[in-house]
């Protein structure tokens, strides 16, 4: 009998053996990749738990399919289901063109207060990559999901709202560096202490739980001192106040390293030799993007704001094979709500062709299984995806970049993963 996942009084998920989990099939290539992915999920769960556990899938509507059937891009019943069942998974959704909702994904994140966008970036052996040593890339990105310029506080030039805000800035606040006020649109970038702390706290807890060497706070605080700079400062203060026994902030790490007398070529790899604590450090966003190419092994967990996180997520995904293999999740660790999703677009040109790579949604399902505590099934899928790619049995995106590969359709790739479980 199907049951609901709930949040326990101890702040941990309570997951029954037969949970109901809503899913959105997605637009464009969504139906193709979901059909392959759900078979993989069910097969891995059946193999791992010998029939004792099973997900009851509940389809809910959003995007084009929802609009065609209900004349709403995001029906209220869908949002209610996401709230009620806590966990859900979705394919890519179309963003409506023109007025109205800016983004269905942003709407979900705001409504459910999914303050963490979680993007693990890991290399699978055999995946074509532009990197010389892509196996050195292994990072988990904690991207703040509800603030920054993605809060959507914008005013178009020429509107009464823009004029009112301009008048206030110029006449009341004495702002003098708006160069072309008559044609300037305006956006507001909110960054709160509470929002910053809950994001960075989640990143540090993740690093401690998974015994990872560092958390890097990535920011542009050298320019935006009171938003991104404050994000960095609040992060360091939080680390010292709440995690002092488990972390070194960067200055503490440097002092301890000198006192130890060790010659440390790669600080992160030597962490267990000096206290076994997580290093908390920071990096300017543009420099981080450079260092992520030159020395990716020096970074493990990344905590950053919304816009930086958008750039970083896709840039790091490209280093390990592209967003076709990049999973993602949007999580509120306090309420338990989480939406797991394919991170790529709908690719409508390839809809119903059964050709695209389903790995993004499959690996997002792996994240969901790990979040549920069903790690045996998650590990089966991860290992099988790796084996399938190493065998050079791949979809068109990887096939075009491989020598002596075997081209599979979307459904055939799902079959291969199930065979290799």
mmCIF file of C-alpha atoms in Angstrom:
data_model
loop_
_atom_site.group_PDB
_atom_site.id
_atom_site.type_symbol
_atom_site.label_atom_id
_atom_site.label_comp_id
_atom_site.label_asym_id
_atom_site.label_seq_id
_atom_site.Cartn_x
_atom_site.Cartn_y
_atom_site.Cartn_z
ATOM 1 C CA UNK A 1 0.000 0.000 0.000
ATOM 2 C CA UNK A 2 1.421 3.351 -1.070
ATOM 3 C CA UNK A 3 2.296 5.826 1.669
ATOM 4 C CA UNK A 4 3.657 9.349 1.960
ATOM 5 C CA UNK A 5 7.173 10.395 2.808
ATOM 6 C CA UNK A 6 7.086 12.661 5.872
ATOM 7 C CA UNK A 7 9.479 14.806 7.866
ATOM 8 C CA UNK A 8 10.062 13.449 11.358
ATOM 9 C CA UNK A 9 10.255 15.490 14.530
ATOM 10 C CA UNK A 10 14.027 14.951 14.529
ATOM 11 C CA UNK A 11 14.337 16.763 11.195
ATOM 12 C CA UNK A 12 14.984 13.553 9.233
ATOM 13 C CA UNK A 13 12.901 12.069 6.434
ATOM 14 C CA UNK A 14 10.696 9.119 7.259
ATOM 15 C CA UNK A 15 10.478 7.002 4.115
ATOM 16 C CA UNK A 16 8.047 4.045 3.916
ATOM 17 C CA UNK A 17 8.764 1.007 1.739
ATOM 18 C CA UNK A 18 6.130 2.005 -0.801
ATOM 19 C CA UNK A 19 6.253 5.802 -1.077
ATOM 20 C CA UNK A 20 4.192 7.778 -3.553
ATOM 21 C CA UNK A 21 6.388 10.147 -5.556
ATOM 22 C CA UNK A 22 4.930 12.643 -8.043
ATOM 23 C CA UNK A 23 6.651 13.085 -11.386
ATOM 24 C CA UNK A 24 6.365 15.527 -14.273
ATOM 25 C CA UNK A 25 7.140 13.813 -17.543
ATOM 26 C CA UNK A 26 8.523 17.012 -19.099
ATOM 27 C CA UNK A 27 8.249 18.716 -22.457
ATOM 28 C CA UNK A 28 10.133 18.137 -25.708
ATOM 29 C CA UNK A 29 12.417 15.146 -25.121
ATOM 30 C CA UNK A 30 10.916 14.677 -21.648
ATOM 31 C CA UNK A 31 8.684 11.704 -22.507
ATOM 32 C CA UNK A 32 11.566 9.832 -24.174
ATOM 33 C CA UNK A 33 14.061 10.271 -21.365
ATOM 34 C CA UNK A 34 11.502 9.663 -18.607
ATOM 35 C CA UNK A 35 10.361 6.390 -20.198
ATOM 36 C CA UNK A 36 13.950 5.122 -20.084
ATOM 37 C CA UNK A 37 14.703 6.513 -16.629
ATOM 38 C CA UNK A 38 11.682 5.158 -14.769
ATOM 39 C CA UNK A 39 12.432 1.623 -15.963
ATOM 40 C CA UNK A 40 15.969 1.971 -14.615
ATOM 41 C CA UNK A 41 14.700 3.212 -11.236
ATOM 42 C CA UNK A 42 12.201 0.382 -10.866
ATOM 43 C CA UNK A 43 14.693 -2.294 -11.930
ATOM 44 C CA UNK A 44 17.405 -1.054 -9.546
ATOM 45 C CA UNK A 45 15.008 -0.845 -6.594
ATOM 46 C CA UNK A 46 13.672 -4.348 -7.309
ATOM 47 C CA UNK A 47 17.210 -5.753 -7.525
ATOM 48 C CA UNK A 48 18.510 -3.953 -4.442
ATOM 49 C CA UNK A 49 15.589 -4.740 -2.135
ATOM 50 C CA UNK A 50 14.200 -8.027 -3.548
ATOM 51 C CA UNK A 51 10.716 -6.588 -3.945
ATOM 52 C CA UNK A 52 10.486 -5.244 -0.394
ATOM 53 C CA UNK A 53 10.571 -1.645 -1.598
ATOM 54 C CA UNK A 54 8.818 -0.021 -4.541
ATOM 55 C CA UNK A 55 7.981 3.526 -5.615
ATOM 56 C CA UNK A 56 4.391 4.292 -6.590
ATOM 57 C CA UNK A 57 4.697 6.890 -9.327
ATOM 58 C CA UNK A 58 2.072 9.651 -9.504
ATOM 59 C CA UNK A 59 2.000 11.742 -12.672
ATOM 60 C CA UNK A 60 1.220 15.428 -12.218
ATOM 61 C CA UNK A 61 1.065 18.067 -14.916
ATOM 62 C CA UNK A 62 3.181 21.116 -15.713
ATOM 63 C CA UNK A 63 4.488 22.776 -18.840
ATOM 64 C CA UNK A 64 3.051 22.271 -22.317
ATOM 65 C CA UNK A 65 1.158 19.093 -21.451
ATOM 66 C CA UNK A 66 -0.513 20.876 -18.554
ATOM 67 C CA UNK A 67 -1.342 23.902 -20.675
ATOM 68 C CA UNK A 68 -2.834 21.769 -23.439
ATOM 69 C CA UNK A 69 -4.998 19.840 -20.990
ATOM 70 C CA UNK A 70 -5.885 22.475 -18.383
ATOM 71 C CA UNK A 71 -4.954 25.872 -19.950
ATOM 72 C CA UNK A 72 -2.567 26.376 -17.022
ATOM 73 C CA UNK A 73 1.212 25.989 -17.191
ATOM 74 C CA UNK A 74 1.357 25.013 -13.511
ATOM 75 C CA UNK A 75 -2.008 23.733 -12.224
ATOM 76 C CA UNK A 76 -2.710 24.252 -8.557
ATOM 77 C CA UNK A 77 -3.134 20.490 -8.123
ATOM 78 C CA UNK A 78 0.489 19.971 -9.176
ATOM 79 C CA UNK A 79 1.829 22.417 -6.637
ATOM 80 C CA UNK A 80 -0.407 20.844 -3.981
ATOM 81 C CA UNK A 81 1.006 17.397 -4.788
ATOM 82 C CA UNK A 82 4.586 18.661 -4.554
ATOM 83 C CA UNK A 83 3.802 20.111 -1.137
ATOM 84 C CA UNK A 84 1.948 17.031 0.101
ATOM 85 C CA UNK A 85 4.367 14.292 -0.967
ATOM 86 C CA UNK A 86 7.610 16.222 -0.209
ATOM 87 C CA UNK A 87 9.732 14.558 -2.922
ATOM 88 C CA UNK A 88 9.193 14.765 -6.674
ATOM 89 C CA UNK A 89 11.117 14.389 -9.912
ATOM 90 C CA UNK A 90 10.672 16.136 -13.242
ATOM 91 C CA UNK A 91 11.842 16.303 -16.792
ATOM 92 C CA UNK A 92 12.688 19.563 -18.580
ATOM 93 C CA UNK A 93 9.907 22.153 -18.851
ATOM 94 C CA UNK A 94 9.182 24.842 -21.418
ATOM 95 C CA UNK A 95 9.382 28.417 -20.181
ATOM 96 C CA UNK A 96 6.308 30.271 -21.518
ATOM 97 C CA UNK A 97 7.173 32.935 -24.086
ATOM 98 C CA UNK A 98 5.866 36.450 -23.524
ATOM 99 C CA UNK A 99 4.044 37.649 -20.436
ATOM 100 C CA UNK A 100 3.103 35.672 -17.392
ATOM 101 C CA UNK A 101 5.261 33.209 -15.508
ATOM 102 C CA UNK A 102 8.976 33.855 -16.052
ATOM 103 C CA UNK A 103 9.994 30.261 -15.436
ATOM 104 C CA UNK A 104 8.161 27.213 -14.161
ATOM 105 C CA UNK A 105 11.344 26.030 -12.464
ATOM 106 C CA UNK A 106 11.794 29.362 -10.679
ATOM 107 C CA UNK A 107 8.133 29.281 -9.649
ATOM 108 C CA UNK A 108 8.602 25.865 -8.013
ATOM 109 C CA UNK A 109 11.721 27.003 -6.185
ATOM 110 C CA UNK A 110 10.060 30.140 -4.859
ATOM 111 C CA UNK A 111 6.766 28.525 -3.860
ATOM 112 C CA UNK A 112 8.383 25.611 -2.009
ATOM 113 C CA UNK A 113 11.288 27.735 -0.713
ATOM 114 C CA UNK A 114 13.775 25.267 -2.208
ATOM 115 C CA UNK A 115 16.765 27.263 -1.083
ATOM 116 C CA UNK A 116 19.475 24.833 -2.224
ATOM 117 C CA UNK A 117 20.123 24.026 -5.853
ATOM 118 C CA UNK A 118 22.311 20.949 -5.482
ATOM 119 C CA UNK A 119 24.500 20.034 -8.445
ATOM 120 C CA UNK A 120 27.047 17.223 -8.040
ATOM 121 C CA UNK A 121 29.656 17.166 -10.797
ATOM 122 C CA UNK A 122 31.474 13.877 -11.277
ATOM 123 C CA UNK A 123 33.376 12.346 -14.165
ATOM 124 C CA UNK A 124 32.441 8.932 -15.568
ATOM 125 C CA UNK A 125 35.333 7.123 -17.204
ATOM 126 C CA UNK A 126 34.987 7.153 -20.983
ATOM 127 C CA UNK A 127 32.796 10.236 -21.262
ATOM 128 C CA UNK A 128 34.220 12.628 -23.879
ATOM 129 C CA UNK A 129 35.587 15.734 -22.160
ATOM 130 C CA UNK A 130 37.563 18.830 -23.200
ATOM 131 C CA UNK A 131 39.654 18.443 -20.032
ATOM 132 C CA UNK A 132 43.101 16.849 -20.045
ATOM 133 C CA UNK A 133 42.415 15.078 -16.743
ATOM 134 C CA UNK A 134 38.625 15.217 -16.207
ATOM 135 C CA UNK A 135 38.854 12.541 -13.521
ATOM 136 C CA UNK A 136 40.174 15.274 -11.206
ATOM 137 C CA UNK A 137 36.802 17.037 -11.349
ATOM 138 C CA UNK A 138 34.643 16.010 -8.399
ATOM 139 C CA UNK A 139 32.642 18.851 -6.889
ATOM 140 C CA UNK A 140 29.249 19.400 -5.320
ATOM 141 C CA UNK A 141 27.706 22.820 -5.876
ATOM 142 C CA UNK A 142 25.363 24.361 -3.310
ATOM 143 C CA UNK A 143 23.753 27.240 -5.208
ATOM 144 C CA UNK A 144 21.473 29.611 -3.272
ATOM 145 C CA UNK A 145 18.143 29.329 -5.008
ATOM 146 C CA UNK A 146 15.731 32.011 -3.779
ATOM 147 C CA UNK A 147 17.602 35.336 -3.602
ATOM 148 C CA UNK A 148 20.101 37.324 -5.695
ATOM 149 C CA UNK A 149 18.911 38.648 -9.038
ATOM 150 C CA UNK A 150 16.819 35.498 -9.579
ATOM 151 C CA UNK A 151 14.357 36.914 -7.057
ATOM 152 C CA UNK A 152 12.913 38.627 -10.130
ATOM 153 C CA UNK A 153 12.730 42.203 -8.824
ATOM 154 C CA UNK A 154 13.088 44.079 -12.115
ATOM 155 C CA UNK A 155 11.626 47.215 -13.655
ATOM 156 C CA UNK A 156 11.657 48.013 -17.359
ATOM 157 C CA UNK A 157 12.845 51.417 -18.484
ATOM 158 C CA UNK A 158 9.998 53.774 -19.311
ATOM 159 C CA UNK A 159 7.543 52.251 -16.844
ATOM 160 C CA UNK A 160 6.158 54.250 -13.916
ATOM 161 C CA UNK A 161 7.799 51.794 -11.507
ATOM 162 C CA UNK A 162 11.242 52.279 -13.041
ATOM 163 C CA UNK A 163 10.817 56.063 -13.002
ATOM 164 C CA UNK A 164 9.711 56.000 -9.364
ATOM 165 C CA UNK A 165 12.683 53.889 -8.322
ATOM 166 C CA UNK A 166 15.098 56.036 -10.331
ATOM 167 C CA UNK A 167 13.752 59.192 -8.737
ATOM 168 C CA UNK A 168 14.197 57.647 -5.298
ATOM 169 C CA UNK A 169 17.766 56.506 -6.009
ATOM 170 C CA UNK A 170 18.859 59.799 -7.527
ATOM 171 C CA UNK A 171 16.933 62.313 -5.421
ATOM 172 C CA UNK A 172 16.599 60.527 -2.075
ATOM 173 C CA UNK A 173 19.691 58.326 -1.958
ATOM 174 C CA UNK A 174 22.051 60.611 -3.837
ATOM 175 C CA UNK A 175 23.086 57.993 -6.410
ATOM 176 C CA UNK A 176 25.197 59.689 -9.078
ATOM 177 C CA UNK A 177 26.574 56.818 -11.168
ATOM 178 C CA UNK A 178 23.522 55.841 -13.236
ATOM 179 C CA UNK A 179 25.004 56.890 -16.544
ATOM 180 C CA UNK A 180 21.891 56.929 -18.757
ATOM 181 C CA UNK A 181 18.885 57.322 -16.447
ATOM 182 C CA UNK A 182 16.369 57.982 -19.241
ATOM 183 C CA UNK A 183 16.921 54.528 -20.744
ATOM 184 C CA UNK A 184 17.930 52.470 -17.715
ATOM 185 C CA UNK A 185 16.114 49.348 -16.578
ATOM 186 C CA UNK A 186 16.649 48.389 -12.950
ATOM 187 C CA UNK A 187 17.044 45.170 -11.004
ATOM 188 C CA UNK A 188 17.431 44.644 -7.265
ATOM 189 C CA UNK A 189 19.751 42.000 -5.796
ATOM 190 C CA UNK A 190 18.557 40.871 -2.341
ATOM 191 C CA UNK A 191 21.068 38.879 -0.277
ATOM 192 C CA UNK A 192 20.060 38.172 3.314
ATOM 193 C CA UNK A 193 22.031 36.901 6.272
ATOM 194 C CA UNK A 194 19.437 34.205 6.948
ATOM 195 C CA UNK A 195 19.396 33.068 3.317
ATOM 196 C CA UNK A 196 23.176 33.002 3.118
ATOM 197 C CA UNK A 197 23.585 31.134 6.382
ATOM 198 C CA UNK A 198 21.109 28.357 5.639
ATOM 199 C CA UNK A 199 22.760 27.716 2.271
ATOM 200 C CA UNK A 200 26.319 27.688 3.640
ATOM 201 C CA UNK A 201 25.256 25.655 6.670
ATOM 202 C CA UNK A 202 23.841 22.985 4.329
ATOM 203 C CA UNK A 203 27.104 22.923 2.361
ATOM 204 C CA UNK A 204 29.237 22.505 5.482
ATOM 205 C CA UNK A 205 26.978 19.767 6.872
ATOM 206 C CA UNK A 206 27.249 17.944 3.546
ATOM 207 C CA UNK A 207 31.045 18.156 3.616
ATOM 208 C CA UNK A 208 31.223 16.882 7.197
ATOM 209 C CA UNK A 209 28.738 14.046 6.609
ATOM 210 C CA UNK A 210 30.505 12.850 3.456
ATOM 211 C CA UNK A 211 34.034 13.435 4.840
ATOM 212 C CA UNK A 212 34.909 15.872 2.072
ATOM 213 C CA UNK A 213 37.969 18.079 2.465
ATOM 214 C CA UNK A 214 36.741 21.626 1.859
ATOM 215 C CA UNK A 215 33.930 24.110 1.329
ATOM 216 C CA UNK A 216 34.770 27.037 -0.943
ATOM 217 C CA UNK A 217 32.576 30.151 -0.695
ATOM 218 C CA UNK A 218 32.548 31.563 -4.226
ATOM 219 C CA UNK A 219 31.582 35.232 -4.511
ATOM 220 C CA UNK A 220 32.221 38.567 -6.217
ATOM 221 C CA UNK A 221 32.658 40.409 -2.939
ATOM 222 C CA UNK A 222 35.579 42.454 -4.205
ATOM 223 C CA UNK A 223 33.033 44.496 -6.210
ATOM 224 C CA UNK A 224 29.644 43.853 -4.557
ATOM 225 C CA UNK A 225 30.862 44.313 -0.997
ATOM 226 C CA UNK A 226 27.522 44.473 0.812
ATOM 227 C CA UNK A 227 25.806 41.577 -0.984
ATOM 228 C CA UNK A 228 28.358 39.041 -2.206
ATOM 229 C CA UNK A 229 30.973 40.297 0.227
ATOM 230 C CA UNK A 230 28.508 39.924 3.075
ATOM 231 C CA UNK A 231 27.686 36.406 1.842
ATOM 232 C CA UNK A 232 31.362 35.497 2.244
ATOM 233 C CA UNK A 233 31.687 37.144 5.672
ATOM 234 C CA UNK A 234 28.497 35.589 7.011
ATOM 235 C CA UNK A 235 29.763 32.216 5.813
ATOM 236 C CA UNK A 236 33.028 32.481 7.720
ATOM 237 C CA UNK A 237 31.246 33.721 10.841
ATOM 238 C CA UNK A 238 28.780 30.831 10.661
ATOM 239 C CA UNK A 239 31.559 28.272 10.207
ATOM 240 C CA UNK A 240 33.439 29.494 13.262
ATOM 241 C CA UNK A 241 30.312 29.926 15.406
ATOM 242 C CA UNK A 242 28.506 26.644 14.612
ATOM 243 C CA UNK A 243 31.213 24.283 13.350
ATOM 244 C CA UNK A 244 34.368 25.373 15.142
ATOM 245 C CA UNK A 245 35.250 21.846 16.227
ATOM 246 C CA UNK A 246 34.855 20.407 12.735
ATOM 247 C CA UNK A 247 36.336 23.048 10.426
ATOM 248 C CA UNK A 248 39.353 25.202 9.780
ATOM 249 C CA UNK A 249 38.716 28.596 8.275
ATOM 250 C CA UNK A 250 41.409 29.477 5.756
ATOM 251 C CA UNK A 251 43.593 31.497 8.147
ATOM 252 C CA UNK A 252 43.396 28.770 10.786
ATOM 253 C CA UNK A 253 44.394 26.244 8.148
ATOM 254 C CA UNK A 254 47.404 28.295 7.055
ATOM 255 C CA UNK A 255 48.605 28.658 10.661
ATOM 256 C CA UNK A 256 48.139 24.964 11.404
ATOM 257 C CA UNK A 257 49.932 24.015 8.208
ATOM 258 C CA UNK A 258 52.951 26.154 9.114
ATOM 259 C CA UNK A 259 53.036 24.818 12.658
ATOM 260 C CA UNK A 260 52.992 21.243 11.346
ATOM 261 C CA UNK A 261 56.153 21.913 9.356
ATOM 262 C CA UNK A 262 54.738 19.975 6.387
ATOM 263 C CA UNK A 263 55.470 20.826 2.785
ATOM 264 C CA UNK A 264 51.955 20.610 1.378
ATOM 265 C CA UNK A 265 51.646 20.519 -2.399
ATOM 266 C CA UNK A 266 47.905 19.861 -2.398
ATOM 267 C CA UNK A 267 46.361 21.115 0.816
ATOM 268 C CA UNK A 268 43.095 19.256 0.424
ATOM 269 C CA UNK A 269 44.706 15.855 0.025
ATOM 270 C CA UNK A 270 46.722 16.430 3.205
ATOM 271 C CA UNK A 271 43.785 17.440 5.372
ATOM 272 C CA UNK A 272 43.561 14.183 7.311
ATOM 273 C CA UNK A 273 47.185 14.615 8.353
ATOM 274 C CA UNK A 274 46.373 17.894 10.076
ATOM 275 C CA UNK A 275 43.301 17.346 12.218
ATOM 276 C CA UNK A 276 40.843 15.801 9.787
ATOM 277 C CA UNK A 277 38.764 18.978 9.647
ATOM 278 C CA UNK A 278 36.935 20.564 6.726
ATOM 279 C CA UNK A 279 38.701 23.619 5.307
ATOM 280 C CA UNK A 280 36.442 26.663 4.829
ATOM 281 C CA UNK A 281 37.921 28.997 2.206
ATOM 282 C CA UNK A 282 36.693 31.481 -0.392
ATOM 283 C CA UNK A 283 37.384 32.407 -4.001
ATOM 284 C CA UNK A 284 36.468 35.312 -6.265
ATOM 285 C CA UNK A 285 34.036 33.948 -8.864
ATOM 286 C CA UNK A 286 36.068 34.757 -11.977
ATOM 287 C CA UNK A 287 39.249 33.360 -10.450
ATOM 288 C CA UNK A 288 37.392 30.243 -9.341
ATOM 289 C CA UNK A 289 36.230 29.555 -12.902
ATOM 290 C CA UNK A 290 39.861 29.731 -13.988
ATOM 291 C CA UNK A 291 41.134 27.546 -11.141
ATOM 292 C CA UNK A 292 38.374 24.996 -11.767
ATOM 293 C CA UNK A 293 40.071 24.366 -15.113
ATOM 294 C CA UNK A 294 43.669 24.534 -13.911
ATOM 295 C CA UNK A 295 43.417 22.771 -10.533
ATOM 296 C CA UNK A 296 39.963 21.193 -10.097
ATOM 297 C CA UNK A 297 41.344 18.741 -7.522
ATOM 298 C CA UNK A 298 41.683 21.652 -5.079
ATOM 299 C CA UNK A 299 37.911 22.110 -4.793
ATOM 300 C CA UNK A 300 35.285 19.842 -3.312
ATOM 301 C CA UNK A 301 32.084 21.530 -2.052
ATOM 302 C CA UNK A 302 31.122 24.917 -3.512
ATOM 303 C CA UNK A 303 28.753 27.361 -1.758
ATOM 304 C CA UNK A 304 27.676 30.297 -3.880
ATOM 305 C CA UNK A 305 24.892 32.703 -4.746
ATOM 306 C CA UNK A 306 22.287 32.230 -7.443
ATOM 307 C CA UNK A 307 23.786 33.846 -10.536
ATOM 308 C CA UNK A 308 27.333 32.622 -9.868
ATOM 309 C CA UNK A 309 25.919 29.160 -9.268
ATOM 310 C CA UNK A 310 24.178 29.177 -12.631
ATOM 311 C CA UNK A 311 27.426 29.900 -14.456
ATOM 312 C CA UNK A 312 29.498 27.521 -12.344
ATOM 313 C CA UNK A 313 27.068 24.600 -12.657
ATOM 314 C CA UNK A 314 27.077 24.608 -16.439
ATOM 315 C CA UNK A 315 30.800 25.332 -16.719
ATOM 316 C CA UNK A 316 31.724 22.411 -14.474
ATOM 317 C CA UNK A 317 29.207 20.149 -16.227
ATOM 318 C CA UNK A 318 30.985 20.877 -19.517
ATOM 319 C CA UNK A 319 34.246 19.646 -17.972
ATOM 320 C CA UNK A 320 32.794 16.177 -17.366
ATOM 321 C CA UNK A 321 30.758 15.746 -20.537
ATOM 322 C CA UNK A 322 28.035 18.391 -20.641
ATOM 323 C CA UNK A 323 24.630 18.966 -19.114
ATOM 324 C CA UNK A 324 23.304 15.836 -20.810
ATOM 325 C CA UNK A 325 24.883 13.908 -17.940
ATOM 326 C CA UNK A 326 24.463 16.546 -15.202
ATOM 327 C CA UNK A 327 21.904 15.803 -12.463
ATOM 328 C CA UNK A 328 20.311 18.373 -10.194
ATOM 329 C CA UNK A 329 18.011 18.871 -7.235
ATOM 330 C CA UNK A 330 16.272 21.749 -5.508
ATOM 331 C CA UNK A 331 15.957 21.126 -1.778
ATOM 332 C CA UNK A 332 14.657 22.644 1.426
ATOM 333 C CA UNK A 333 16.515 20.678 4.105
ATOM 334 C CA UNK A 334 14.304 22.171 6.823
ATOM 335 C CA UNK A 335 10.904 21.070 5.487
ATOM 336 C CA UNK A 336 12.167 18.079 3.494
ATOM 337 C CA UNK A 337 10.706 19.298 0.208
ATOM 338 C CA UNK A 338 12.867 18.389 -2.778
ATOM 339 C CA UNK A 339 12.420 18.460 -6.550
ATOM 340 C CA UNK A 340 14.903 16.397 -8.552
ATOM 341 C CA UNK A 341 15.282 17.325 -12.204
ATOM 342 C CA UNK A 342 17.046 16.960 -15.503
ATOM 343 C CA UNK A 343 19.214 20.060 -15.779
ATOM 344 C CA UNK A 344 19.109 20.465 -19.553
ATOM 345 C CA UNK A 345 16.435 22.019 -21.769
ATOM 346 C CA UNK A 346 13.509 20.497 -23.644
ATOM 347 C CA UNK A 347 15.290 20.228 -27.049
ATOM 348 C CA UNK A 348 11.948 20.279 -28.909
ATOM 349 C CA UNK A 349 13.672 19.578 -32.245
ATOM 350 C CA UNK A 350 14.438 16.077 -30.958
ATOM 351 C CA UNK A 351 11.067 15.383 -29.314
ATOM 352 C CA UNK A 352 9.751 11.859 -29.967
ATOM 353 C CA UNK A 353 12.945 10.813 -31.780
ATOM 354 C CA UNK A 354 14.107 8.408 -29.036
ATOM 355 C CA UNK A 355 17.688 9.608 -29.546
ATOM 356 C CA UNK A 356 18.655 11.814 -26.602
ATOM 357 C CA UNK A 357 20.738 10.961 -23.547
ATOM 358 C CA UNK A 358 18.574 10.214 -20.463
ATOM 359 C CA UNK A 359 21.534 10.304 -18.051
ATOM 360 C CA UNK A 360 20.667 13.663 -16.496
ATOM 361 C CA UNK A 361 17.256 12.551 -15.277
ATOM 362 C CA UNK A 362 18.573 9.066 -14.392
ATOM 363 C CA UNK A 363 21.347 10.516 -12.217
ATOM 364 C CA UNK A 364 18.874 12.996 -10.715
ATOM 365 C CA UNK A 365 16.896 9.930 -9.683
ATOM 366 C CA UNK A 366 20.073 8.592 -8.087
ATOM 367 C CA UNK A 367 20.242 11.798 -6.043
ATOM 368 C CA UNK A 368 16.617 11.259 -5.026
ATOM 369 C CA UNK A 369 17.279 7.682 -3.921
ATOM 370 C CA UNK A 370 20.273 8.853 -1.865
ATOM 371 C CA UNK A 371 18.132 11.590 -0.288
ATOM 372 C CA UNK A 372 15.576 8.908 0.627
ATOM 373 C CA UNK A 373 18.274 6.750 2.197
ATOM 374 C CA UNK A 374 17.932 4.059 -0.500
ATOM 375 C CA UNK A 375 21.657 4.098 -1.181
ATOM 376 C CA UNK A 376 21.957 0.494 -2.363
ATOM 377 C CA UNK A 377 19.684 1.183 -5.333
ATOM 378 C CA UNK A 378 21.422 4.495 -6.000
ATOM 379 C CA UNK A 379 24.843 2.819 -6.057
ATOM 380 C CA UNK A 380 23.611 0.116 -8.428
ATOM 381 C CA UNK A 381 22.488 2.734 -10.946
ATOM 382 C CA UNK A 382 25.631 4.849 -10.638
ATOM 383 C CA UNK A 383 27.888 1.847 -11.191
ATOM 384 C CA UNK A 384 25.779 0.633 -14.095
ATOM 385 C CA UNK A 385 25.796 4.011 -15.846
ATOM 386 C CA UNK A 386 29.569 4.027 -15.501
ATOM 387 C CA UNK A 387 29.896 0.507 -16.896
ATOM 388 C CA UNK A 388 27.560 1.262 -19.813
ATOM 389 C CA UNK A 389 29.608 4.297 -20.800
ATOM 390 C CA UNK A 390 32.925 2.475 -20.378
ATOM 391 C CA UNK A 391 31.572 -0.152 -22.771
ATOM 392 C CA UNK A 392 31.109 2.689 -25.304
ATOM 393 C CA UNK A 393 27.412 1.852 -25.646
ATOM 394 C CA UNK A 394 26.048 5.383 -25.725
ATOM 395 C CA UNK A 395 23.526 7.797 -27.208
ATOM 396 C CA UNK A 396 24.259 10.142 -30.087
ATOM 397 C CA UNK A 397 25.798 12.968 -28.020
ATOM 398 C CA UNK A 398 28.661 10.781 -26.789
ATOM 399 C CA UNK A 399 28.799 8.546 -29.865
ATOM 400 C CA UNK A 400 29.724 11.504 -32.058
ATOM 401 C CA UNK A 401 32.768 12.170 -29.862
ATOM 402 C CA UNK A 402 33.953 8.580 -29.402
ATOM 403 C CA UNK A 403 36.000 6.182 -31.466
ATOM 404 C CA UNK A 404 34.551 2.715 -32.018
ATOM 405 C CA UNK A 405 31.438 3.343 -29.987
ATOM 406 C CA UNK A 406 28.053 1.656 -30.351
ATOM 407 C CA UNK A 407 25.133 4.007 -31.027
ATOM 408 C CA UNK A 408 22.048 3.394 -28.895
ATOM 409 C CA UNK A 409 18.631 4.973 -28.873
ATOM 410 C CA UNK A 410 17.324 6.467 -25.634
ATOM 411 C CA UNK A 411 15.312 3.358 -24.786
ATOM 412 C CA UNK A 412 18.232 1.066 -25.696
ATOM 413 C CA UNK A 413 20.533 3.006 -23.393
ATOM 414 C CA UNK A 414 18.032 2.397 -20.594
ATOM 415 C CA UNK A 415 18.008 -1.309 -21.503
ATOM 416 C CA UNK A 416 21.819 -1.407 -21.323
ATOM 417 C CA UNK A 417 21.859 0.182 -17.861
ATOM 418 C CA UNK A 418 19.293 -2.335 -16.604
ATOM 419 C CA UNK A 419 21.330 -5.198 -18.070
ATOM 420 C CA UNK A 420 24.472 -3.901 -16.327
ATOM 421 C CA UNK A 421 22.872 -3.405 -12.900
#
